[in-house]
């Protein structure tokens, strides 16, 4: 396989279950070997369907999926050499942990001594080396999920698929397992395609995230790019906290635009996903990028805002304002000594650097 060639490729893949509605629409996605890619999106956006097509449990309606340089549409699931972990981990209840792990190796015709070595290695990897003789019912939920991960790893697949594998665990365990899976990925160099609807899970674990909505990848980017450089209003709203406010384009030039807000004020923004003069746009601006009473005007847009509510949160003061035509304008004011007092009812100037405000497709 050459460097340029992806390990997993979705090539114009479509899926319809009923022959009418496309739940996956013309999906193109290239994943290089060794990458951790997450499919993130709301429920029903087509993530599981994509994973099922890659695993071979659902046929694609149109298009082709490649593994290495091989088209795999006609390769049955057990011949794809893919490890899988799902939310309901479904260990065989009548088999010990060790037997659960040995099973996929037995199916592949591996002899006993090699099986034992591999089972031991996989259990050590998830820190359950001493648990081989336990029955699944004698394990906690988190331990069972670790066994499921070990079972997916045991035959040393080059590709592992995980669909909401931590969904059944409580928050603390879920966060711990996120790091464990991430570390396993790093130490093995295996390719992982992971599905979740939880954005913080996706941001924690992934090299790249494909944000899904309505069967379409809205953006495929690194976690920091998704947050800092959303391509469209859906991604800006879906990832992290976002201020959105609406206006009309006055002019577009050199990647920047002037926008007349519905409040009547005029601001500058990065022209990311906009039409021409006179068209509507929705601006996106993160709450931590806004200054109250900015000391400098250079490179900034400045409007006025009325402080509606200021909530003290220790490291910052979360301030809700009426500004730019929105009454839900959130500003995170760092709790530094000498910051502007945030009196409710008071009107202040608020400003931001032009590059931090992105003019996107109109929501309204
Ligand atoms: P996600 O994993 O993002 O929640 P899914 O891939 O499960 O989304 O579902 C995408 C769409 O396909 C949804 O509208 C869902 O109802 C539909 N769907 C999923 N599986 C089936 C199936 N086996 N038969 C018919 N419709 C399905
Ligand atoms: Mg799903």
mmCIF file of C-alpha atoms and ligand atoms in Angstrom:
data_model
loop_
_atom_site.group_PDB
_atom_site.id
_atom_site.type_symbol
_atom_site.label_atom_id
_atom_site.label_comp_id
_atom_site.label_asym_id
_atom_site.label_seq_id
_atom_site.Cartn_x
_atom_site.Cartn_y
_atom_site.Cartn_z
ATOM 1 C CA UNK A 1 0.000 0.000 0.000
ATOM 2 C CA UNK A 2 1.486 3.370 -0.968
ATOM 3 C CA UNK A 3 1.696 6.287 1.482
ATOM 4 C CA UNK A 4 -0.960 8.294 -0.289
ATOM 5 C CA UNK A 5 -3.461 5.480 -0.263
ATOM 6 C CA UNK A 6 -5.992 5.554 2.562
ATOM 7 C CA UNK A 7 -6.542 2.400 4.597
ATOM 8 C CA UNK A 8 -10.317 2.858 4.706
ATOM 9 C CA UNK A 9 -12.158 4.572 1.888
ATOM 10 C CA UNK A 10 -15.858 5.330 1.510
ATOM 11 C CA UNK A 11 -16.348 6.221 -2.130
ATOM 12 C CA UNK A 12 -19.686 7.919 -2.933
ATOM 13 C CA UNK A 13 -21.511 5.639 -0.519
ATOM 14 C CA UNK A 14 -25.266 5.893 -0.154
ATOM 15 C CA UNK A 15 -27.653 3.921 1.986
ATOM 16 C CA UNK A 16 -31.391 3.552 1.966
ATOM 17 C CA UNK A 17 -33.210 0.990 4.092
ATOM 18 C CA UNK A 18 -36.600 1.451 2.450
ATOM 19 C CA UNK A 19 -35.569 2.209 -1.144
ATOM 20 C CA UNK A 20 -36.751 5.809 -0.797
ATOM 21 C CA UNK A 21 -35.086 7.827 1.942
ATOM 22 C CA UNK A 22 -31.294 8.101 1.861
ATOM 23 C CA UNK A 23 -30.014 7.915 5.443
ATOM 24 C CA UNK A 24 -26.418 8.181 4.148
ATOM 25 C CA UNK A 25 -25.959 10.549 1.216
ATOM 26 C CA UNK A 26 -22.977 10.375 -1.114
ATOM 27 C CA UNK A 27 -20.432 9.786 1.628
ATOM 28 C CA UNK A 28 -16.752 10.222 0.805
ATOM 29 C CA UNK A 29 -14.276 9.549 3.596
ATOM 30 C CA UNK A 30 -10.595 8.558 3.494
ATOM 31 C CA UNK A 31 -8.934 7.264 6.643
ATOM 32 C CA UNK A 32 -5.162 6.678 6.664
ATOM 33 C CA UNK A 33 -3.723 3.661 8.511
ATOM 34 C CA UNK A 34 -3.226 4.301 12.220
ATOM 35 C CA UNK A 35 -5.698 7.159 12.502
ATOM 36 C CA UNK A 36 -8.381 7.483 15.187
ATOM 37 C CA UNK A 37 -11.439 8.890 13.425
ATOM 38 C CA UNK A 38 -14.711 9.588 15.186
ATOM 39 C CA UNK A 39 -18.112 9.863 13.596
ATOM 40 C CA UNK A 40 -19.949 12.393 15.760
ATOM 41 C CA UNK A 41 -23.499 13.572 15.302
ATOM 42 C CA UNK A 42 -27.030 13.626 16.678
ATOM 43 C CA UNK A 43 -29.111 10.491 16.969
ATOM 44 C CA UNK A 44 -30.361 9.289 13.582
ATOM 45 C CA UNK A 45 -27.663 11.092 11.580
ATOM 46 C CA UNK A 46 -26.365 7.854 9.999
ATOM 47 C CA UNK A 47 -23.269 7.035 12.088
ATOM 48 C CA UNK A 48 -24.151 3.458 13.004
ATOM 49 C CA UNK A 49 -25.292 2.782 9.450
ATOM 50 C CA UNK A 50 -21.838 3.799 8.176
ATOM 51 C CA UNK A 51 -20.134 1.525 10.696
ATOM 52 C CA UNK A 52 -22.428 -1.380 9.800
ATOM 53 C CA UNK A 53 -21.590 -0.946 6.109
ATOM 54 C CA UNK A 54 -17.867 -0.892 6.930
ATOM 55 C CA UNK A 55 -18.230 -3.997 9.115
ATOM 56 C CA UNK A 56 -20.231 -5.739 6.394
ATOM 57 C CA UNK A 57 -23.530 -6.171 8.251
ATOM 58 C CA UNK A 58 -25.398 -3.782 5.956
ATOM 59 C CA UNK A 59 -24.919 -3.529 2.203
ATOM 60 C CA UNK A 60 -24.310 -0.104 0.667
ATOM 61 C CA UNK A 61 -27.116 0.959 -1.675
ATOM 62 C CA UNK A 62 -24.652 2.761 -3.961
ATOM 63 C CA UNK A 63 -20.913 3.349 -3.993
ATOM 64 C CA UNK A 64 -17.995 1.279 -2.787
ATOM 65 C CA UNK A 65 -16.028 0.794 0.425
ATOM 66 C CA UNK A 66 -12.318 -0.078 0.226
ATOM 67 C CA UNK A 67 -10.015 -1.638 2.790
ATOM 68 C CA UNK A 68 -6.431 -1.140 1.689
ATOM 69 C CA UNK A 69 -6.746 -1.336 -2.098
ATOM 70 C CA UNK A 70 -9.507 -3.970 -1.977
ATOM 71 C CA UNK A 71 -13.166 -3.181 -2.651
ATOM 72 C CA UNK A 72 -15.024 -5.017 0.129
ATOM 73 C CA UNK A 73 -18.689 -4.690 -0.794
ATOM 74 C CA UNK A 74 -18.776 -8.413 -1.573
ATOM 75 C CA UNK A 75 -16.541 -9.569 1.291
ATOM 76 C CA UNK A 76 -18.527 -11.109 4.196
ATOM 77 C CA UNK A 77 -18.022 -9.600 7.688
ATOM 78 C CA UNK A 78 -15.869 -12.429 9.134
ATOM 79 C CA UNK A 79 -13.429 -12.139 6.216
ATOM 80 C CA UNK A 80 -12.859 -8.411 6.666
ATOM 81 C CA UNK A 81 -10.540 -8.905 9.667
ATOM 82 C CA UNK A 82 -12.171 -6.093 11.632
ATOM 83 C CA UNK A 83 -12.430 -5.968 15.449
ATOM 84 C CA UNK A 84 -15.663 -4.590 16.863
ATOM 85 C CA UNK A 85 -16.931 -3.184 20.158
ATOM 86 C CA UNK A 86 -20.520 -2.140 20.750
ATOM 87 C CA UNK A 87 -22.452 -0.548 23.579
ATOM 88 C CA UNK A 88 -24.131 -3.796 24.677
ATOM 89 C CA UNK A 89 -20.891 -5.669 24.742
ATOM 90 C CA UNK A 90 -22.558 -9.112 24.627
ATOM 91 C CA UNK A 91 -19.921 -11.352 26.156
ATOM 92 C CA UNK A 92 -20.891 -15.020 26.117
ATOM 93 C CA UNK A 93 -22.289 -15.420 29.655
ATOM 94 C CA UNK A 94 -21.531 -19.150 29.942
ATOM 95 C CA UNK A 95 -17.841 -18.727 29.050
ATOM 96 C CA UNK A 96 -15.075 -17.399 31.280
ATOM 97 C CA UNK A 97 -13.338 -14.171 30.325
ATOM 98 C CA UNK A 98 -10.411 -16.158 28.917
ATOM 99 C CA UNK A 99 -12.741 -18.372 26.872
ATOM 100 C CA UNK A 100 -14.583 -15.323 25.551
ATOM 101 C CA UNK A 101 -11.285 -14.004 24.239
ATOM 102 C CA UNK A 102 -10.037 -17.327 22.933
ATOM 103 C CA UNK A 103 -13.224 -17.850 20.931
ATOM 104 C CA UNK A 104 -12.394 -15.581 17.970
ATOM 105 C CA UNK A 105 -8.948 -17.222 17.814
ATOM 106 C CA UNK A 106 -10.399 -20.741 17.877
ATOM 107 C CA UNK A 107 -12.721 -19.782 15.033
ATOM 108 C CA UNK A 108 -9.599 -18.793 13.110
ATOM 109 C CA UNK A 109 -8.067 -22.204 13.774
ATOM 110 C CA UNK A 110 -5.257 -21.054 16.063
ATOM 111 C CA UNK A 111 -3.627 -23.701 18.290
ATOM 112 C CA UNK A 112 -3.964 -23.703 22.067
ATOM 113 C CA UNK A 113 -0.566 -22.387 23.158
ATOM 114 C CA UNK A 114 -0.680 -19.462 20.733
ATOM 115 C CA UNK A 115 -4.236 -18.720 21.840
ATOM 116 C CA UNK A 116 -3.176 -18.574 25.467
ATOM 117 C CA UNK A 117 -0.323 -16.182 24.713
ATOM 118 C CA UNK A 118 -2.591 -13.836 22.780
ATOM 119 C CA UNK A 119 -5.403 -13.944 25.321
ATOM 120 C CA UNK A 120 -2.938 -13.102 28.093
ATOM 121 C CA UNK A 121 -1.477 -10.214 26.096
ATOM 122 C CA UNK A 122 -4.921 -8.751 25.272
ATOM 123 C CA UNK A 123 -6.100 -8.998 28.902
ATOM 124 C CA UNK A 124 -2.893 -7.344 30.123
ATOM 125 C CA UNK A 125 -3.515 -4.515 27.688
ATOM 126 C CA UNK A 126 -6.804 -3.655 29.418
ATOM 127 C CA UNK A 127 -5.325 -4.343 32.865
ATOM 128 C CA UNK A 128 -7.380 -7.469 33.489
ATOM 129 C CA UNK A 129 -4.500 -9.967 33.422
ATOM 130 C CA UNK A 130 -5.702 -11.664 36.607
ATOM 131 C CA UNK A 131 -9.331 -12.028 35.493
ATOM 132 C CA UNK A 132 -9.096 -14.762 32.850
ATOM 133 C CA UNK A 133 -10.959 -17.336 34.947
ATOM 134 C CA UNK A 134 -13.823 -15.087 36.046
ATOM 135 C CA UNK A 135 -17.259 -15.372 34.526
ATOM 136 C CA UNK A 136 -18.687 -12.166 32.946
ATOM 137 C CA UNK A 137 -21.373 -11.925 35.653
ATOM 138 C CA UNK A 138 -18.600 -11.623 38.256
ATOM 139 C CA UNK A 139 -17.313 -8.429 36.660
ATOM 140 C CA UNK A 140 -18.464 -4.803 36.961
ATOM 141 C CA UNK A 141 -19.871 -3.028 33.915
ATOM 142 C CA UNK A 142 -16.585 -1.257 33.325
ATOM 143 C CA UNK A 143 -14.617 -4.502 33.556
ATOM 144 C CA UNK A 144 -16.987 -6.218 31.142
ATOM 145 C CA UNK A 145 -16.511 -3.380 28.705
ATOM 146 C CA UNK A 146 -12.731 -3.771 29.025
ATOM 147 C CA UNK A 147 -13.113 -7.456 28.203
ATOM 148 C CA UNK A 148 -15.100 -6.476 25.118
ATOM 149 C CA UNK A 149 -12.256 -4.178 24.073
ATOM 150 C CA UNK A 150 -9.719 -6.972 24.703
ATOM 151 C CA UNK A 151 -11.825 -9.364 22.635
ATOM 152 C CA UNK A 152 -11.762 -6.924 19.710
ATOM 153 C CA UNK A 153 -7.984 -6.611 20.032
ATOM 154 C CA UNK A 154 -7.118 -10.265 20.581
ATOM 155 C CA UNK A 155 -6.757 -11.315 16.951
ATOM 156 C CA UNK A 156 -4.675 -8.213 16.255
ATOM 157 C CA UNK A 157 -6.934 -6.643 13.636
ATOM 158 C CA UNK A 158 -5.643 -3.659 11.684
ATOM 159 C CA UNK A 159 -9.000 -1.937 12.052
ATOM 160 C CA UNK A 160 -11.257 -1.640 15.083
ATOM 161 C CA UNK A 161 -14.793 -0.252 15.001
ATOM 162 C CA UNK A 162 -16.471 1.008 18.149
ATOM 163 C CA UNK A 163 -20.093 2.139 18.334
ATOM 164 C CA UNK A 164 -20.930 4.100 21.502
ATOM 165 C CA UNK A 165 -18.886 1.548 23.493
ATOM 166 C CA UNK A 166 -18.956 3.590 26.702
ATOM 167 C CA UNK A 167 -22.611 4.658 26.569
ATOM 168 C CA UNK A 168 -23.670 2.343 29.395
ATOM 169 C CA UNK A 169 -20.972 3.438 31.841
ATOM 170 C CA UNK A 170 -21.194 6.206 34.426
ATOM 171 C CA UNK A 171 -19.384 9.463 33.779
ATOM 172 C CA UNK A 172 -16.221 8.804 35.761
ATOM 173 C CA UNK A 173 -15.658 5.342 34.340
ATOM 174 C CA UNK A 174 -16.461 6.605 30.861
ATOM 175 C CA UNK A 175 -13.758 9.262 31.100
ATOM 176 C CA UNK A 176 -11.225 6.759 32.403
ATOM 177 C CA UNK A 177 -12.018 4.331 29.564
ATOM 178 C CA UNK A 178 -11.684 7.147 27.009
ATOM 179 C CA UNK A 179 -8.061 7.584 28.043
ATOM 180 C CA UNK A 180 -7.448 3.826 28.138
ATOM 181 C CA UNK A 181 -8.790 3.303 24.628
ATOM 182 C CA UNK A 182 -6.805 6.298 23.398
ATOM 183 C CA UNK A 183 -3.620 4.868 24.917
ATOM 184 C CA UNK A 184 -4.255 1.423 23.449
ATOM 185 C CA UNK A 185 -4.717 3.065 20.071
ATOM 186 C CA UNK A 186 -1.432 4.947 20.459
ATOM 187 C CA UNK A 187 0.559 1.934 21.612
ATOM 188 C CA UNK A 188 -0.779 -0.465 18.942
ATOM 189 C CA UNK A 189 -0.947 1.964 16.029
ATOM 190 C CA UNK A 190 -4.218 0.316 14.998
ATOM 191 C CA UNK A 191 -6.783 2.228 12.906
ATOM 192 C CA UNK A 192 -9.930 3.059 14.879
ATOM 193 C CA UNK A 193 -13.313 4.233 13.633
ATOM 194 C CA UNK A 194 -15.330 5.326 16.654
ATOM 195 C CA UNK A 195 -18.963 6.405 16.856
ATOM 196 C CA UNK A 196 -20.410 8.675 19.527
ATOM 197 C CA UNK A 197 -22.972 11.428 19.984
ATOM 198 C CA UNK A 198 -20.901 12.858 22.871
ATOM 199 C CA UNK A 199 -18.784 15.769 21.697
ATOM 200 C CA UNK A 200 -16.424 15.834 24.674
ATOM 201 C CA UNK A 201 -15.693 12.131 24.114
ATOM 202 C CA UNK A 202 -14.947 12.849 20.456
ATOM 203 C CA UNK A 203 -12.741 15.852 21.279
ATOM 204 C CA UNK A 204 -10.794 13.842 23.884
ATOM 205 C CA UNK A 205 -10.029 10.792 21.793
ATOM 206 C CA UNK A 206 -9.840 11.617 18.114
ATOM 207 C CA UNK A 207 -7.205 12.573 15.582
ATOM 208 C CA UNK A 208 -10.026 13.730 13.333
ATOM 209 C CA UNK A 209 -13.774 14.006 13.773
ATOM 210 C CA UNK A 210 -16.392 13.651 11.051
ATOM 211 C CA UNK A 211 -19.454 15.629 12.145
ATOM 212 C CA UNK A 212 -22.592 13.996 10.767
ATOM 213 C CA UNK A 213 -25.993 15.519 10.259
ATOM 214 C CA UNK A 214 -28.800 14.002 8.246
ATOM 215 C CA UNK A 215 -26.573 11.443 6.495
ATOM 216 C CA UNK A 216 -23.993 14.022 5.388
ATOM 217 C CA UNK A 217 -20.536 14.774 6.776
ATOM 218 C CA UNK A 218 -20.730 18.459 7.672
ATOM 219 C CA UNK A 219 -17.034 18.813 8.455
ATOM 220 C CA UNK A 220 -14.046 16.505 8.827
ATOM 221 C CA UNK A 221 -11.350 18.151 10.936
ATOM 222 C CA UNK A 222 -9.074 17.941 13.945
ATOM 223 C CA UNK A 223 -10.783 18.688 17.278
ATOM 224 C CA UNK A 224 -9.239 22.169 17.500
ATOM 225 C CA UNK A 225 -10.244 23.074 13.943
ATOM 226 C CA UNK A 226 -13.820 21.972 14.562
ATOM 227 C CA UNK A 227 -14.073 24.242 17.566
ATOM 228 C CA UNK A 228 -12.080 27.190 16.258
ATOM 229 C CA UNK A 229 -12.868 27.041 12.564
ATOM 230 C CA UNK A 230 -16.364 25.621 12.053
ATOM 231 C CA UNK A 231 -17.296 25.548 8.357
ATOM 232 C CA UNK A 232 -21.005 26.063 8.855
ATOM 233 C CA UNK A 233 -23.661 26.991 11.377
ATOM 234 C CA UNK A 234 -24.546 23.396 12.203
ATOM 235 C CA UNK A 235 -20.989 22.605 13.309
ATOM 236 C CA UNK A 236 -20.632 25.934 15.154
ATOM 237 C CA UNK A 237 -23.802 25.193 17.128
ATOM 238 C CA UNK A 238 -23.091 21.499 17.671
ATOM 239 C CA UNK A 239 -19.516 21.761 18.955
ATOM 240 C CA UNK A 240 -18.922 23.715 22.160
ATOM 241 C CA UNK A 241 -20.702 26.801 23.349
ATOM 242 C CA UNK A 242 -21.480 29.321 20.644
ATOM 243 C CA UNK A 243 -22.933 32.803 20.348
ATOM 244 C CA UNK A 244 -24.982 33.107 17.200
ATOM 245 C CA UNK A 245 -26.340 36.398 15.995
ATOM 246 C CA UNK A 246 -27.849 37.348 12.709
ATOM 247 C CA UNK A 247 -27.386 40.101 10.175
ATOM 248 C CA UNK A 248 -27.184 41.118 6.545
ATOM 249 C CA UNK A 249 -23.998 41.270 4.471
ATOM 250 C CA UNK A 250 -22.996 44.815 3.478
ATOM 251 C CA UNK A 251 -19.809 43.870 1.596
ATOM 252 C CA UNK A 252 -17.355 40.993 1.144
ATOM 253 C CA UNK A 253 -13.673 41.550 0.458
ATOM 254 C CA UNK A 254 -10.419 39.584 0.917
ATOM 255 C CA UNK A 255 -12.034 36.885 3.031
ATOM 256 C CA UNK A 256 -13.656 39.415 5.337
ATOM 257 C CA UNK A 257 -17.111 40.923 5.393
ATOM 258 C CA UNK A 258 -19.036 43.787 6.887
ATOM 259 C CA UNK A 259 -22.311 42.772 8.442
ATOM 260 C CA UNK A 260 -25.214 44.927 9.566
ATOM 261 C CA UNK A 261 -26.584 43.240 12.677
ATOM 262 C CA UNK A 262 -30.283 43.093 13.429
ATOM 263 C CA UNK A 263 -29.480 45.469 16.330
ATOM 264 C CA UNK A 264 -28.490 48.077 13.718
ATOM 265 C CA UNK A 265 -24.763 47.976 14.543
ATOM 266 C CA UNK A 266 -22.117 47.138 11.947
ATOM 267 C CA UNK A 267 -19.336 44.602 12.586
ATOM 268 C CA UNK A 268 -16.521 42.878 10.691
ATOM 269 C CA UNK A 269 -16.185 39.086 10.462
ATOM 270 C CA UNK A 270 -14.344 36.353 8.587
ATOM 271 C CA UNK A 271 -16.386 35.566 5.467
ATOM 272 C CA UNK A 272 -16.492 31.758 5.783
ATOM 273 C CA UNK A 273 -19.751 30.582 4.319
ATOM 274 C CA UNK A 274 -21.645 33.592 2.987
ATOM 275 C CA UNK A 275 -23.480 34.861 -0.067
ATOM 276 C CA UNK A 276 -23.096 38.343 -1.573
ATOM 277 C CA UNK A 277 -24.236 41.786 -0.543
ATOM 278 C CA UNK A 278 -27.770 41.840 0.845
ATOM 279 C CA UNK A 279 -27.862 38.154 1.840
ATOM 280 C CA UNK A 280 -28.437 36.963 5.389
ATOM 281 C CA UNK A 281 -25.712 35.452 7.541
ATOM 282 C CA UNK A 282 -25.439 33.952 11.010
ATOM 283 C CA UNK A 283 -22.323 34.964 12.914
ATOM 284 C CA UNK A 284 -20.536 32.577 15.257
ATOM 285 C CA UNK A 285 -18.404 33.829 18.161
ATOM 286 C CA UNK A 286 -17.078 31.825 21.128
ATOM 287 C CA UNK A 287 -17.891 33.199 24.604
ATOM 288 C CA UNK A 288 -14.242 33.239 25.739
ATOM 289 C CA UNK A 289 -13.144 35.397 22.777
ATOM 290 C CA UNK A 290 -15.138 38.430 23.834
ATOM 291 C CA UNK A 291 -13.682 41.313 25.862
ATOM 292 C CA UNK A 292 -15.664 43.703 27.984
ATOM 293 C CA UNK A 293 -14.624 47.343 27.545
ATOM 294 C CA UNK A 294 -11.685 46.399 25.302
ATOM 295 C CA UNK A 295 -8.653 48.639 25.800
ATOM 296 C CA UNK A 296 -7.733 48.658 22.109
ATOM 297 C CA UNK A 297 -9.930 49.091 19.059
ATOM 298 C CA UNK A 298 -7.309 47.788 16.633
ATOM 299 C CA UNK A 299 -8.595 44.896 14.503
ATOM 300 C CA UNK A 300 -11.709 44.667 16.621
ATOM 301 C CA UNK A 301 -15.434 45.015 16.236
ATOM 302 C CA UNK A 302 -17.138 46.742 19.138
ATOM 303 C CA UNK A 303 -20.832 46.837 19.978
ATOM 304 C CA UNK A 304 -22.745 47.564 23.154
ATOM 305 C CA UNK A 305 -24.287 44.988 25.426
ATOM 306 C CA UNK A 306 -26.528 45.079 28.469
ATOM 307 C CA UNK A 307 -25.546 42.790 31.335
ATOM 308 C CA UNK A 308 -28.610 40.697 32.167
ATOM 309 C CA UNK A 309 -27.047 38.196 34.533
ATOM 310 C CA UNK A 310 -23.554 37.561 35.915
ATOM 311 C CA UNK A 311 -22.816 34.210 37.518
ATOM 312 C CA UNK A 312 -19.663 33.755 39.547
ATOM 313 C CA UNK A 313 -17.965 30.439 38.664
ATOM 314 C CA UNK A 314 -14.596 30.832 40.350
ATOM 315 C CA UNK A 315 -12.168 30.982 37.439
ATOM 316 C CA UNK A 316 -14.553 33.012 35.301
ATOM 317 C CA UNK A 317 -17.785 34.968 35.465
ATOM 318 C CA UNK A 318 -20.401 33.725 33.092
ATOM 319 C CA UNK A 319 -22.237 36.756 31.839
ATOM 320 C CA UNK A 320 -25.468 36.715 29.870
ATOM 321 C CA UNK A 321 -26.088 39.851 27.863
ATOM 322 C CA UNK A 322 -28.460 41.412 25.438
ATOM 323 C CA UNK A 323 -26.227 42.278 22.516
ATOM 324 C CA UNK A 324 -26.225 42.248 18.739
ATOM 325 C CA UNK A 325 -29.942 41.466 18.624
ATOM 326 C CA UNK A 326 -29.642 38.402 20.879
ATOM 327 C CA UNK A 327 -30.714 38.194 24.520
ATOM 328 C CA UNK A 328 -28.648 35.030 25.034
ATOM 329 C CA UNK A 329 -25.246 36.503 24.319
ATOM 330 C CA UNK A 330 -22.778 34.704 26.622
ATOM 331 C CA UNK A 331 -19.438 36.214 27.609
ATOM 332 C CA UNK A 332 -16.959 34.306 29.777
ATOM 333 C CA UNK A 333 -15.049 36.942 31.712
ATOM 334 C CA UNK A 334 -11.799 35.564 33.191
ATOM 335 C CA UNK A 335 -11.619 36.245 36.922
ATOM 336 C CA UNK A 336 -8.431 38.322 36.769
ATOM 337 C CA UNK A 337 -7.778 41.042 39.310
ATOM 338 C CA UNK A 338 -9.163 44.343 38.118
ATOM 339 C CA UNK A 339 -11.641 43.038 35.548
ATOM 340 C CA UNK A 340 -14.635 45.282 34.832
ATOM 341 C CA UNK A 341 -17.280 44.939 37.560
ATOM 342 C CA UNK A 342 -20.263 43.143 36.083
ATOM 343 C CA UNK A 343 -23.309 44.913 37.439
ATOM 344 C CA UNK A 344 -26.586 43.498 36.237
ATOM 345 C CA UNK A 345 -28.560 46.055 34.229
ATOM 346 C CA UNK A 346 -25.467 48.006 33.204
ATOM 347 C CA UNK A 347 -24.597 48.619 29.541
ATOM 348 C CA UNK A 348 -20.958 48.100 28.495
ATOM 349 C CA UNK A 349 -18.894 47.898 25.323
ATOM 350 C CA UNK A 350 -17.991 44.419 24.130
ATOM 351 C CA UNK A 351 -15.419 43.672 21.460
ATOM 352 C CA UNK A 352 -13.616 40.883 19.647
ATOM 353 C CA UNK A 353 -10.919 40.385 17.044
ATOM 354 C CA UNK A 354 -12.364 40.205 13.531
ATOM 355 C CA UNK A 355 -10.801 36.794 12.914
ATOM 356 C CA UNK A 356 -12.607 35.271 15.917
ATOM 357 C CA UNK A 357 -16.046 36.016 14.484
ATOM 358 C CA UNK A 358 -17.139 33.773 11.626
ATOM 359 C CA UNK A 359 -19.862 34.695 9.150
ATOM 360 C CA UNK A 360 -21.687 31.464 8.254
ATOM 361 C CA UNK A 361 -24.784 30.221 6.464
ATOM 362 C CA UNK A 362 -27.944 31.846 7.822
ATOM 363 C CA UNK A 363 -30.000 30.018 10.431
ATOM 364 C CA UNK A 364 -32.613 32.787 10.341
HETATM 365 P P1 LIG B 1 -27.121 7.094 14.330
HETATM 366 O O1 LIG B 1 -26.228 5.937 14.599
HETATM 367 O O2 LIG B 1 -26.395 8.319 13.885
HETATM 368 O O3 LIG B 1 -28.053 7.384 15.466
HETATM 369 P P2 LIG B 1 -28.419 5.335 12.394
HETATM 370 O O4 LIG B 1 -27.397 5.006 11.376
HETATM 371 O O5 LIG B 1 -28.700 4.315 13.432
HETATM 372 O O6 LIG B 1 -28.044 6.743 13.075
HETATM 373 O O7 LIG B 1 -29.763 5.686 11.680
HETATM 374 C C1 LIG B 1 -29.873 6.528 10.566
HETATM 375 C C2 LIG B 1 -31.310 6.477 10.048
HETATM 376 O O8 LIG B 1 -31.567 5.181 9.516
HETATM 377 C C3 LIG B 1 -32.351 6.729 11.117
HETATM 378 O O9 LIG B 1 -33.395 7.463 10.531
HETATM 379 C C4 LIG B 1 -32.811 5.335 11.478
HETATM 380 O O10 LIG B 1 -34.149 5.344 11.930
HETATM 381 C C5 LIG B 1 -32.666 4.580 10.162
HETATM 382 N N1 LIG B 1 -32.336 3.152 10.382
HETATM 383 C C6 LIG B 1 -31.267 2.675 11.066
HETATM 384 N N2 LIG B 1 -31.221 1.328 11.034
HETATM 385 C C7 LIG B 1 -32.309 0.940 10.325
HETATM 386 C C8 LIG B 1 -32.815 -0.342 9.924
HETATM 387 N N3 LIG B 1 -32.199 -1.485 10.267
HETATM 388 N N4 LIG B 1 -33.947 -0.355 9.179
HETATM 389 C C9 LIG B 1 -34.560 0.806 8.818
HETATM 390 N N5 LIG B 1 -34.145 2.034 9.165
HETATM 391 C C10 LIG B 1 -33.013 2.111 9.895
HETATM 392 MG MG1 LIG B 2 -26.031 4.827 16.396
#
